[in-house]
CSV table of C-alpha atoms in Angstrom, one decimal:
chain,number,residue,atom,x,y,z
A,1,MET,CA,-226.0,129.2,-144.2
A,2,ASN,CA,-225.3,126.7,-146.8
A,3,LYS,CA,-228.1,124.1,-146.0
A,4,LEU,CA,-226.2,120.3,-147.3
A,5,ASN,CA,-228.2,117.8,-150.0
A,6,MET,CA,-228.6,114.8,-147.9
A,7,ASN,CA,-230.9,112.1,-148.8
A,8,ASN,CA,-233.5,110.4,-147.1
A,9,SER,CA,-231.2,108.5,-144.3
A,10,ILE,CA,-230.7,112.0,-143.0
A,11,ILE,CA,-232.4,114.4,-140.3
A,12,ASN,CA,-231.1,118.0,-140.5
A,13,ASP,CA,-231.9,121.3,-139.7
A,14,GLU,CA,-230.7,125.0,-141.1
A,15,ASN,CA,-227.5,124.7,-138.9
A,16,ASN,CA,-226.5,121.5,-140.6
A,17,ASN,CA,-227.2,119.4,-137.7
A,18,ILE,CA,-227.4,116.1,-139.0
A,19,ILE,CA,-228.1,112.4,-137.2
A,20,VAL,CA,-227.7,109.8,-139.6
A,21,PHE,CA,-228.9,106.5,-139.2
A,22,LYS,CA,-227.9,104.2,-142.2
A,23,ASP,CA,-224.4,104.1,-144.4
A,24,THR,CA,-224.3,107.3,-146.7
A,25,ILE,CA,-221.7,109.2,-148.8
A,26,TYR,CA,-222.2,112.6,-148.8
A,27,THR,CA,-220.4,114.8,-152.2
A,28,ILE,CA,-219.7,118.4,-151.5
A,29,MET,CA,-219.0,120.5,-154.5
A,30,ASN,CA,-217.6,123.6,-154.1
A,31,GLN,CA,-219.9,124.5,-151.5
A,32,CYS,CA,-219.5,127.0,-148.2
A,33,ILE,CA,-219.7,125.0,-145.4
A,34,LYS,CA,-219.6,127.1,-142.3
A,35,THR,CA,-220.9,124.9,-139.7
A,36,LEU,CA,-221.2,120.9,-139.9
A,37,ASN,CA,-222.7,118.7,-136.9
A,38,ILE,CA,-222.8,115.4,-137.7
A,39,GLU,CA,-223.5,112.4,-135.3
A,40,VAL,CA,-222.9,109.1,-136.9
A,41,LYS,CA,-225.5,106.2,-135.1
A,42,SER,CA,-224.4,103.0,-134.4
A,43,ASN,CA,-223.1,100.4,-137.0
A,44,CYS,CA,-223.3,103.4,-139.3
A,45,LYS,CA,-221.0,104.3,-142.0
A,46,VAL,CA,-220.6,108.0,-143.1
A,47,ILE,CA,-217.8,109.0,-146.1
A,48,ILE,CA,-218.0,112.8,-147.2
A,49,ASN,CA,-216.3,113.6,-150.1
A,50,ASP,CA,-215.4,117.4,-149.8
A,51,PHE,CA,-213.5,119.7,-152.7
A,52,ARG,CA,-213.8,123.5,-152.6
A,53,ILE,CA,-212.2,126.1,-154.2
A,54,ILE,CA,-211.8,128.6,-151.4
A,55,ASP,CA,-211.7,132.7,-151.3
A,56,LYS,CA,-212.3,133.1,-147.7
A,57,GLU,CA,-214.4,130.6,-145.2
A,58,ASP,CA,-214.0,129.1,-141.7
A,59,THR,CA,-215.2,126.0,-141.5
A,60,ASN,CA,-216.0,124.0,-138.3
A,61,ILE,CA,-217.2,120.4,-138.0
A,62,GLU,CA,-218.2,118.6,-135.2
A,63,ILE,CA,-218.2,114.8,-135.4
A,64,LYS,CA,-220.4,112.6,-133.0
A,65,ILE,CA,-219.4,109.0,-133.2
A,66,ASN,CA,-221.1,105.9,-131.6
A,67,SER,CA,-220.3,102.3,-131.0
A,68,LYS,CA,-218.8,100.8,-134.3
A,69,ALA,CA,-219.4,103.4,-136.3
A,70,SER,CA,-217.0,104.7,-139.1
A,71,PHE,CA,-216.6,108.1,-140.6
A,72,ILE,CA,-214.5,108.7,-143.2
A,73,TYR,CA,-214.1,112.3,-144.0
A,74,ASN,CA,-211.8,112.6,-147.5
A,75,HIS,CA,-211.6,117.1,-148.3
A,76,SER,CA,-209.6,118.8,-150.8
A,77,PHE,CA,-209.3,122.4,-151.0
A,78,ILE,CA,-207.4,124.9,-152.8
A,79,ASN,CA,-207.1,127.6,-150.9
A,80,LYS,CA,-206.8,131.3,-152.5
A,81,ASN,CA,-206.9,133.5,-149.5
A,82,LYS,CA,-207.6,132.4,-146.0
A,83,TYR,CA,-209.4,128.9,-144.3
A,84,ILE,CA,-209.4,128.1,-140.4
A,85,LEU,CA,-211.0,124.0,-140.5
A,86,ASN,CA,-211.7,123.0,-137.2
A,87,ILE,CA,-212.7,119.3,-136.8
A,88,ASN,CA,-214.0,118.1,-133.0
A,89,THR,CA,-214.2,114.6,-132.7
A,90,ILE,CA,-216.1,112.9,-129.5
A,91,TYR,CA,-216.1,109.2,-129.2
A,92,LYS,CA,-219.4,108.8,-127.4
A,93,ASN,CA,-218.8,104.6,-127.3
A,94,GLU,CA,-216.5,102.0,-128.1
A,95,GLU,CA,-215.0,100.5,-131.0
A,96,SER,CA,-215.2,103.4,-133.4
A,97,GLU,CA,-213.2,105.1,-135.8
A,98,ILE,CA,-213.0,108.2,-137.9
A,99,ILE,CA,-210.7,108.8,-140.5
A,100,LEU,CA,-209.6,112.0,-141.4
A,101,ASN,CA,-207.8,112.6,-145.2
A,102,ILE,CA,-207.3,116.6,-145.8
A,103,HIS,CA,-205.0,117.6,-149.1
A,104,GLY,CA,-204.8,121.3,-149.7
A,105,ILE,CA,-203.1,123.5,-151.9
A,106,ASN,CA,-202.5,127.4,-150.7
A,107,ASP,CA,-202.3,129.2,-153.8
A,108,ASN,CA,-201.1,132.4,-151.7
A,109,GLY,CA,-203.3,131.4,-149.5
A,110,ASN,CA,-203.5,131.2,-145.6
A,111,ASN,CA,-204.4,128.1,-143.8
A,112,THR,CA,-205.2,126.5,-140.7
A,113,THR,CA,-206.2,123.2,-139.8
A,114,SER,CA,-207.0,121.8,-136.5
A,115,VAL,CA,-208.1,118.5,-135.2
A,116,ASN,CA,-209.8,118.3,-131.8
A,117,GLY,CA,-211.0,116.1,-129.4
A,118,ILE,CA,-210.1,113.6,-126.2
A,119,MET,CA,-209.6,110.0,-126.4
A,120,SER,CA,-210.6,108.9,-122.7
A,121,ASP,CA,-211.0,105.2,-121.4
A,122,LYS,CA,-213.6,104.0,-124.2
A,123,LYS,CA,-212.2,101.0,-125.7
A,124,ASN,CA,-210.8,100.0,-129.0
A,125,ASN,CA,-211.4,103.8,-130.7
A,126,ILE,CA,-209.8,104.9,-134.0
A,127,LEU,CA,-208.6,107.7,-135.1
A,128,ILE,CA,-206.4,108.3,-138.3
A,129,GLU,CA,-205.3,112.1,-139.4
A,130,ASP,CA,-203.8,112.2,-142.7
A,131,ILE,CA,-203.3,116.0,-143.4
A,132,ARG,CA,-201.1,116.7,-146.1
A,133,LEU,CA,-200.7,120.8,-147.4
A,134,ILE,CA,-198.7,121.9,-150.4
A,135,ASN,CA,-198.0,126.0,-150.5
A,136,ILE,CA,-197.2,127.9,-153.5
A,137,ASN,CA,-197.3,131.4,-154.9
A,138,ASN,CA,-196.4,132.4,-151.0
A,139,GLY,CA,-198.9,130.3,-149.5
A,140,SER,CA,-198.3,129.3,-146.2
A,141,GLY,CA,-200.5,126.5,-143.6
A,142,ILE,CA,-200.5,125.3,-140.2
A,143,ILE,CA,-201.7,121.8,-139.2
A,144,ILE,CA,-202.5,121.8,-135.4
A,145,PRO,CA,-203.1,118.1,-134.0
A,146,ASN,CA,-205.2,118.7,-130.3
A,147,ILE,CA,-206.0,115.5,-129.1
A,148,LEU,CA,-205.1,114.1,-125.5
A,149,VAL,CA,-205.4,110.5,-125.4
A,150,GLU,CA,-205.5,109.5,-121.9
A,151,THR,CA,-205.7,105.6,-122.3
A,152,SER,CA,-204.0,102.8,-124.4
A,153,LYS,CA,-206.7,101.2,-125.1
A,154,ILE,CA,-207.1,103.1,-128.5
A,155,ILE,CA,-205.2,104.0,-131.7
A,156,ALA,CA,-204.4,107.6,-132.7
A,157,ASN,CA,-202.6,108.6,-135.8
A,158,HIS,CA,-201.7,112.5,-137.0
A,159,ASN,CA,-199.4,112.4,-140.1
A,160,THR,CA,-198.7,115.7,-141.4
A,161,THR,CA,-196.7,117.5,-143.7
A,162,ILE,CA,-196.1,120.5,-145.1
A,163,GLY,CA,-194.2,121.6,-148.2
A,164,THR,CA,-193.7,122.3,-151.6
A,165,VAL,CA,-194.0,120.3,-155.4
A,166,SER,CA,-191.8,117.6,-155.2
A,167,GLU,CA,-188.6,118.0,-157.0
A,168,ASP,CA,-188.2,113.9,-157.3
A,169,GLU,CA,-191.8,114.1,-158.8
A,170,LEU,CA,-191.0,117.4,-161.2
A,171,SER,CA,-188.1,115.1,-162.9
A,172,TYR,CA,-189.2,112.7,-163.1
A,173,LEU,CA,-191.8,113.6,-165.3
A,174,MET,CA,-189.7,116.3,-166.7
A,175,SER,CA,-188.0,112.5,-167.9
A,176,LYS,CA,-191.0,112.0,-169.2
A,177,GLY,CA,-190.5,115.2,-172.1
A,178,ILE,CA,-192.8,117.2,-170.3
A,179,SER,CA,-192.4,120.7,-169.7
A,180,LYS,CA,-191.9,122.1,-165.7
A,181,ILE,CA,-195.2,123.8,-166.1
A,182,GLU,CA,-196.9,121.1,-166.8
A,183,SER,CA,-195.7,118.6,-164.7
A,184,LYS,CA,-196.1,120.9,-161.8
A,185,LYS,CA,-199.9,121.0,-162.6
A,186,LEU,CA,-200.2,116.9,-163.0
A,187,ILE,CA,-198.6,116.5,-159.4
A,188,LEU,CA,-200.8,119.4,-158.1
A,189,THR,CA,-203.8,118.1,-159.9
A,190,GLY,CA,-202.9,114.4,-158.9
A,191,PHE,CA,-202.1,115.5,-155.2
A,192,LEU,CA,-205.8,116.7,-154.8
A,193,ILE,CA,-207.6,114.2,-156.8
A,194,ASN,CA,-205.7,111.8,-154.9
A,195,ILE,CA,-208.0,110.7,-152.1
A,196,PHE,CA,-211.0,110.1,-153.8
A,197,LYS,CA,-212.7,107.0,-155.8
A,198,ASP,CA,-215.5,108.4,-156.7
A,199,LYS,CA,-214.6,108.6,-160.7
A,200,LYS,CA,-217.7,111.2,-161.6
A,201,PHE,CA,-216.6,113.3,-158.3
A,202,ILE,CA,-212.8,113.3,-159.8
A,203,THR,CA,-214.3,114.3,-163.2
A,204,LYS,CA,-216.2,117.1,-161.7
A,205,MET,CA,-213.4,117.8,-159.4
A,206,LYS,CA,-210.9,118.2,-162.7
A,207,GLU,CA,-213.7,120.2,-164.7
A,208,MET,CA,-213.0,123.2,-161.7
A,209,ILE,CA,-209.9,122.9,-161.4
A,210,TYR,CA,-208.6,126.7,-162.6
A,211,TRP,CA,-204.7,125.2,-163.6
A,212,ARG,CA,-206.1,122.6,-166.3
B,1,MET,CA,-175.0,108.6,-181.4
B,2,LEU,CA,-173.4,109.5,-177.7
B,3,LYS,CA,-170.3,111.0,-177.0
B,4,ILE,CA,-168.6,112.1,-173.6
B,5,GLU,CA,-165.6,113.9,-173.4
B,6,ASN,CA,-163.4,114.3,-170.3
B,7,LEU,CA,-166.7,114.8,-168.0
B,8,ASN,CA,-165.9,115.8,-164.5
B,9,VAL,CA,-169.1,116.0,-162.4
B,10,GLU,CA,-169.8,116.9,-158.9
B,11,ILE,CA,-172.3,116.4,-156.0
B,12,ASN,CA,-172.8,118.6,-152.6
B,13,ASN,CA,-169.3,119.9,-153.7
B,14,LYS,CA,-167.4,116.3,-153.8
B,15,LYS,CA,-166.3,114.9,-157.4
B,16,ILE,CA,-167.9,112.0,-159.1
B,17,LEU,CA,-166.4,111.8,-162.4
B,18,LYS,CA,-163.1,112.8,-163.7
B,19,ASP,CA,-162.2,113.1,-166.7
B,20,PHE,CA,-165.1,110.8,-167.4
B,21,ASN,CA,-164.9,109.6,-171.6
B,22,LEU,CA,-167.5,107.3,-173.4
B,23,ASP,CA,-168.4,106.8,-177.1
B,24,ILE,CA,-171.9,105.0,-178.0
B,25,LYS,CA,-172.4,104.3,-181.4
B,26,LEU,CA,-176.3,104.4,-183.3
B,27,GLY,CA,-177.4,100.7,-183.0
B,28,GLU,CA,-174.7,99.7,-180.0
B,29,ILE,CA,-175.1,98.1,-176.5
B,30,HIS,CA,-173.0,99.3,-173.8
B,31,GLY,CA,-172.5,98.2,-170.3
B,32,ILE,CA,-170.7,100.1,-167.4
B,33,MET,CA,-170.0,98.0,-164.9
B,34,GLY,CA,-168.4,98.5,-161.0
B,35,PRO,CA,-169.0,98.0,-157.5
B,36,ASN,CA,-171.5,99.8,-155.1
B,37,GLY,CA,-170.9,103.3,-154.6
B,38,ILE,CA,-168.4,104.4,-157.6
B,39,GLY,CA,-170.5,106.4,-159.1
B,40,LYS,CA,-172.4,104.6,-162.4
B,41,SER,CA,-175.7,105.9,-161.6
B,42,THR,CA,-174.1,109.7,-161.6
B,43,ILE,CA,-173.0,109.0,-165.1
B,44,CYS,CA,-177.3,108.2,-165.7
B,45,LYS,CA,-178.6,111.3,-164.0
B,46,THR,CA,-175.6,113.5,-165.9
B,47,ILE,CA,-177.2,112.2,-169.3
B,48,THR,CA,-180.7,112.6,-168.5
B,49,GLY,CA,-180.2,116.4,-166.9
B,50,ASP,CA,-180.8,116.0,-163.3
B,51,SER,CA,-179.9,119.3,-161.8
B,52,ASN,CA,-177.9,118.3,-158.3
B,53,TYR,CA,-175.2,116.8,-160.7
B,54,LEU,CA,-172.9,119.7,-161.6
B,55,VAL,CA,-171.0,119.3,-164.6
B,56,THR,CA,-167.9,121.5,-163.8
B,57,LYS,CA,-165.6,120.8,-166.8
B,58,GLY,CA,-166.3,118.4,-170.6
B,59,LYS,CA,-168.8,117.6,-173.1
B,60,ILE,CA,-172.0,115.7,-173.6
B,61,ILE,CA,-172.9,115.5,-176.9
B,62,PHE,CA,-176.5,113.7,-178.4
B,63,ASN,CA,-176.6,113.5,-182.2
B,64,SER,CA,-174.1,116.8,-183.0
B,65,ILE,CA,-176.4,118.3,-180.1
B,66,ASP,CA,-174.8,119.8,-176.7
B,67,LEU,CA,-177.0,118.8,-174.2
B,68,LEU,CA,-175.3,120.2,-171.5
B,69,LYS,CA,-177.8,123.4,-173.0
B,70,LEU,CA,-180.4,121.3,-172.5
B,71,ASN,CA,-182.4,120.8,-169.4
B,72,ILE,CA,-184.3,117.3,-168.6
B,73,THR,CA,-187.4,117.9,-170.8
B,74,LYS,CA,-185.5,119.2,-174.1
B,75,ARG,CA,-183.1,116.5,-173.6
B,76,ALA,CA,-186.4,113.5,-172.9
B,77,LYS,CA,-187.7,115.3,-176.4
B,78,GLU,CA,-184.4,114.6,-177.8
B,79,GLY,CA,-185.3,111.0,-177.7
B,80,ILE,CA,-183.3,110.2,-174.0
B,81,TYR,CA,-184.9,107.6,-171.9
B,82,LEU,CA,-184.1,106.2,-168.0
B,83,VAL,CA,-185.1,103.3,-166.8
B,84,ASN,CA,-184.3,104.3,-163.2
B,85,GLN,CA,-183.3,102.0,-160.2
B,86,ASN,CA,-186.3,102.7,-158.4
B,87,PRO,CA,-188.8,104.8,-160.3
B,88,ILE,CA,-190.7,106.8,-157.7
B,89,GLU,CA,-194.7,107.3,-157.7
B,90,ILE,CA,-196.6,109.9,-158.2
B,91,PRO,CA,-200.4,109.8,-156.9
B,92,GLY,CA,-203.1,110.4,-158.9
B,93,VAL,CA,-201.1,110.9,-161.8
B,94,THR,CA,-202.5,108.5,-164.4
B,95,ASN,CA,-200.1,106.9,-167.1
B,96,ALA,CA,-202.6,107.4,-169.9
B,97,GLU,CA,-202.7,110.9,-168.4
B,98,MET,CA,-199.2,111.7,-168.1
B,99,LEU,CA,-198.6,109.8,-171.6
B,100,ARG,CA,-201.2,111.6,-173.5
B,101,ILE,CA,-199.7,115.3,-172.3
B,102,ALA,CA,-195.8,114.0,-172.9
B,103,LEU,CA,-196.7,113.0,-176.9
B,104,PHE,CA,-198.6,115.7,-176.9
B,105,GLU,CA,-195.6,118.6,-176.1
B,106,LYS,CA,-193.3,116.1,-178.3
B,107,THR,CA,-195.3,116.3,-181.2
B,108,GLY,CA,-197.2,119.0,-180.3
B,109,GLU,CA,-200.1,116.8,-182.0
B,110,VAL,CA,-203.6,116.0,-180.4
B,111,VAL,CA,-203.1,112.4,-179.6
B,112,ASN,CA,-205.4,110.0,-181.5
B,113,ILE,CA,-207.2,108.5,-178.7
B,114,TYR,CA,-208.2,105.1,-180.1
B,115,GLU,CA,-204.5,104.0,-181.6
B,116,PHE,CA,-203.1,105.7,-178.2
B,117,ASN,CA,-205.2,102.9,-175.8
B,118,LYS,CA,-204.9,100.3,-178.8
B,119,LYS,CA,-200.9,100.6,-178.4
B,120,LEU,CA,-201.2,101.1,-174.3
B,121,GLU,CA,-203.2,97.9,-174.1
B,122,GLU,CA,-200.6,95.9,-176.3
B,123,THR,CA,-197.8,97.0,-174.6
B,124,CYS,CA,-199.5,95.6,-171.4
B,125,ASP,CA,-200.0,92.5,-172.6
B,126,LYS,CA,-196.4,91.9,-174.5
B,127,LEU,CA,-195.2,93.2,-171.2
B,128,SER,CA,-197.3,90.8,-169.2
B,129,ILE,CA,-198.6,93.5,-167.1
B,130,PRO,CA,-203.2,94.2,-166.3
B,131,ARG,CA,-204.3,96.4,-168.6
B,132,SER,CA,-205.4,98.2,-165.3
B,133,PHE,CA,-202.3,99.9,-165.2
B,134,ILE,CA,-202.9,102.4,-168.1
B,135,HIS,CA,-205.3,104.3,-165.7
B,136,ARG,CA,-203.4,103.8,-162.7
B,137,GLY,CA,-201.5,106.4,-161.2
B,138,ILE,CA,-197.5,106.2,-162.5
B,139,ASN,CA,-196.2,103.4,-160.5
B,140,GLU,CA,-198.7,103.4,-157.0
B,141,GLY,CA,-198.9,100.5,-154.9
B,142,MET,CA,-196.7,98.8,-157.5
B,143,SER,CA,-194.1,96.4,-156.8
B,144,GLY,CA,-190.7,96.8,-157.7
B,145,GLY,CA,-190.9,94.4,-161.0
B,146,GLU,CA,-194.0,96.4,-161.9
B,147,ARG,CA,-192.6,99.6,-162.1
B,148,LYS,CA,-189.8,98.2,-163.9
B,149,LYS,CA,-192.2,96.9,-166.2
B,150,ASN,CA,-194.7,100.2,-166.0
B,151,GLU,CA,-191.4,102.1,-167.0
B,152,LEU,CA,-191.1,100.2,-170.3
B,153,LEU,CA,-194.5,100.6,-171.1
B,154,HIS,CA,-193.6,104.3,-170.9
B,155,LEU,CA,-191.0,103.5,-173.2
B,156,TRP,CA,-192.7,101.6,-176.0
B,157,MET,CA,-195.2,104.7,-176.1
B,158,LEU,CA,-192.5,107.8,-175.9
B,159,GLU,CA,-190.3,105.8,-178.7
B,160,PRO,CA,-186.6,106.9,-177.5
B,161,LYS,CA,-183.9,106.9,-179.2
B,162,LEU,CA,-180.7,106.2,-176.6
B,163,ILE,CA,-182.2,103.6,-173.7
B,164,ILE,CA,-180.2,104.0,-170.7
B,165,LEU,CA,-180.5,101.5,-167.8
B,166,ASP,CA,-179.9,101.6,-164.2
B,167,GLU,CA,-179.5,98.5,-162.7
B,168,LEU,CA,-182.5,97.1,-164.4
B,169,ASP,CA,-182.2,93.8,-162.4
B,170,SER,CA,-182.9,95.6,-159.0
B,171,GLY,CA,-185.8,94.3,-157.9
B,172,LEU,CA,-186.7,91.9,-160.7
B,173,ASP,CA,-187.3,88.2,-160.2
B,174,VAL,CA,-185.9,85.7,-162.2
B,175,ASP,CA,-189.3,85.9,-164.8
B,176,SER,CA,-189.5,89.6,-164.5
B,177,ILE,CA,-185.8,89.9,-165.9
B,178,LYS,CA,-186.4,87.5,-168.8
B,179,VAL,CA,-190.3,89.3,-169.8
B,180,VAL,CA,-188.2,92.4,-169.5
B,181,CYS,CA,-185.3,91.9,-171.5
B,182,ASP,CA,-187.4,90.4,-174.3
B,183,ASN,CA,-189.2,93.0,-174.2
B,184,LEU,CA,-186.2,95.3,-174.6
B,185,LYS,CA,-184.6,93.3,-177.2
B,186,GLU,CA,-187.8,93.6,-178.8
B,187,TYR,CA,-187.6,97.0,-179.2
B,188,TYR,CA,-184.4,97.6,-180.0
B,189,THR,CA,-185.1,95.4,-183.1
B,190,ASN,CA,-188.1,97.1,-184.2
B,191,HIS,CA,-186.6,100.4,-183.7
B,192,ASN,CA,-183.4,102.6,-184.8
B,193,VAL,CA,-181.5,102.8,-180.6
B,194,SER,CA,-178.6,102.5,-178.9
B,195,ILE,CA,-178.8,101.1,-175.0
B,196,LEU,CA,-176.4,101.9,-172.1
B,197,ILE,CA,-176.7,99.5,-169.5
B,198,ILE,CA,-174.9,100.7,-165.7
B,199,THR,CA,-174.9,97.6,-163.8
B,200,HIS,CA,-172.7,95.3,-161.4
B,201,GLY,CA,-172.6,91.9,-162.5
B,202,PRO,CA,-172.5,90.4,-166.0
B,203,LYS,CA,-176.1,88.7,-166.2
B,204,LEU,CA,-177.7,91.8,-168.1
B,205,LEU,CA,-175.0,92.1,-170.2
B,206,LYS,CA,-175.3,88.7,-171.0
B,207,LEU,CA,-179.0,89.0,-171.5
B,208,LEU,CA,-179.0,91.7,-173.5
B,209,ASN,CA,-176.2,90.7,-175.6
B,210,ALA,CA,-174.1,94.1,-174.5
B,211,SER,CA,-171.2,94.6,-177.3
B,212,HIS,CA,-169.5,96.9,-175.3
B,213,VAL,CA,-168.5,96.3,-171.6
B,214,HIS,CA,-166.5,99.2,-169.4
B,215,ILE,CA,-165.4,99.2,-166.2
B,216,LEU,CA,-165.6,102.3,-163.7
B,217,ASN,CA,-163.2,103.0,-160.8
B,218,GLU,CA,-162.1,106.6,-159.3
B,219,GLY,CA,-164.5,108.1,-161.5
B,220,LYS,CA,-163.7,107.0,-165.1
B,221,ILE,CA,-163.4,104.2,-167.3
B,222,ILE,CA,-160.5,102.1,-166.6
B,223,GLU,CA,-160.8,99.1,-169.0
B,224,SER,CA,-162.8,98.6,-171.7
B,225,GLY,CA,-163.6,94.9,-173.9
B,226,ASP,CA,-166.0,93.2,-175.3
B,227,PHE,CA,-168.6,91.0,-173.2
B,228,ASN,CA,-165.3,88.6,-171.6
B,229,LEU,CA,-164.6,91.5,-169.7
B,230,ALA,CA,-167.8,91.2,-168.0
B,231,LEU,CA,-167.4,87.1,-167.5
B,232,LYS,CA,-164.1,88.2,-166.3
B,233,VAL,CA,-165.4,90.5,-163.8
B,234,GLY,CA,-168.2,88.2,-163.2
B,235,LYS,CA,-165.5,85.4,-161.9
B,236,GLU,CA,-162.5,88.0,-160.4
B,237,GLY,CA,-164.9,90.3,-158.9
B,238,TYR,CA,-164.0,93.8,-158.9
B,239,LYS,CA,-161.0,93.3,-156.2
B,240,LYS,CA,-158.1,93.6,-159.0
B,241,TYR,CA,-159.3,97.1,-159.6
B,242,ASN,CA,-159.3,98.7,-156.1
B,243,LYS,CA,-156.7,101.1,-155.4
B,244,ALA,CA,-155.2,99.0,-152.2
B,245,TYR,CA,-154.9,96.1,-154.0
B,246,LEU,CA,-153.5,97.2,-156.8
B,247,VAL,CA,-150.6,99.1,-154.4
B,248,SER,CA,-149.8,95.7,-152.6
B,249,GLU,CA,-149.6,93.4,-156.0
B,250,ASN,CA,-147.3,96.3,-156.9
B,251,GLU,CA,-145.3,96.1,-154.0
B,252,LYS,CA,-145.3,92.0,-154.2
B,253,ASN,CA,-143.8,92.9,-157.4
B,254,GLU,CA,-140.6,95.1,-156.5
């Protein structure tokens, strides 16, 4: 089991059971994560920036969130074989938010991403899912939204797209004098880095992206 | 510089241009006017090489090169540059990154970063846009006016020979139109180029001192003249070029 690097605001054990008491930003850089059980305590804000190049991996993430807490998961990946990502959301109290920004490229790989959970009558909870997959070189992907919403007192947004490289974007870059292959590389790299703000993290990512 | 002969273009099996002709010499500024949906943007897209537009007949010759044999990239490298009506966003790809690659592909030489950055900063200042645009995603989160200015930032860096402006004034406020047109005139003065302006009305043609004006109707140019033609259309509208109107006028005369 891969263990995450953590700072002293987090308690963990060998199974990546983590309880967060303070505002924390994590980075996961090309690290295999099979299980991550994270509980965000009240009034805490947690951001996880996660980039991985995947050969064969199953990842199960469980997020427990307490009142007025915020959890943002920014995850991009290049999947070269098989990747199953399961995310379970548990809202323990009111006025909390979970934001999932996931951008994946299935480069001859197959991906299934599912987000599960129940949003019951606890007030003012928010779930925002933005999951986008680009399939290249016979890659394929499935996105499964599995959120049961039992109340009108919450916000649950589920935005997903699965497609290939945009022809409009390709034409635009080619019209600036860039070859089709270089244009495609630019678009794919931009797609992967676009959900992150940390410049150091982006620089590291760019070093790892093999088509650059 | 650009000679279009008997060009016929279809999109989704619909004929848009029919025996379209145009001749732009080096240093000339031409304007093509016409109402909405008449095929003005088709001219731009066909010249630049958009594969959605099928050329069924005719020629496009640019500086003695048969453009129809070249793809979009090669046409751009020859010096053709389109300022789109609605420039799209490319999330995560910065202006600087795109321009550095475009210049490398054009010249085959690694860009001198110091000179490159200096020119980018100077151009931002000229265009009254923040220097932070240099490292922003292409057109990402920008307003319509900012996107047009961003396209001019690319233009100054890539130094094209033929500039095609598709509805440049759409999305621009009064002040921005002036900044953009002054900037284009400066580029025109300092470079040996031609400009093709696609527009609805005479305003942009006046601001850019268009010397040749053409009216597009039924897929071809039906009248050409100097700037006075644009003024006339601005005053009278396109009604007189409407087929139904022409038939009724003929019937009256009979």
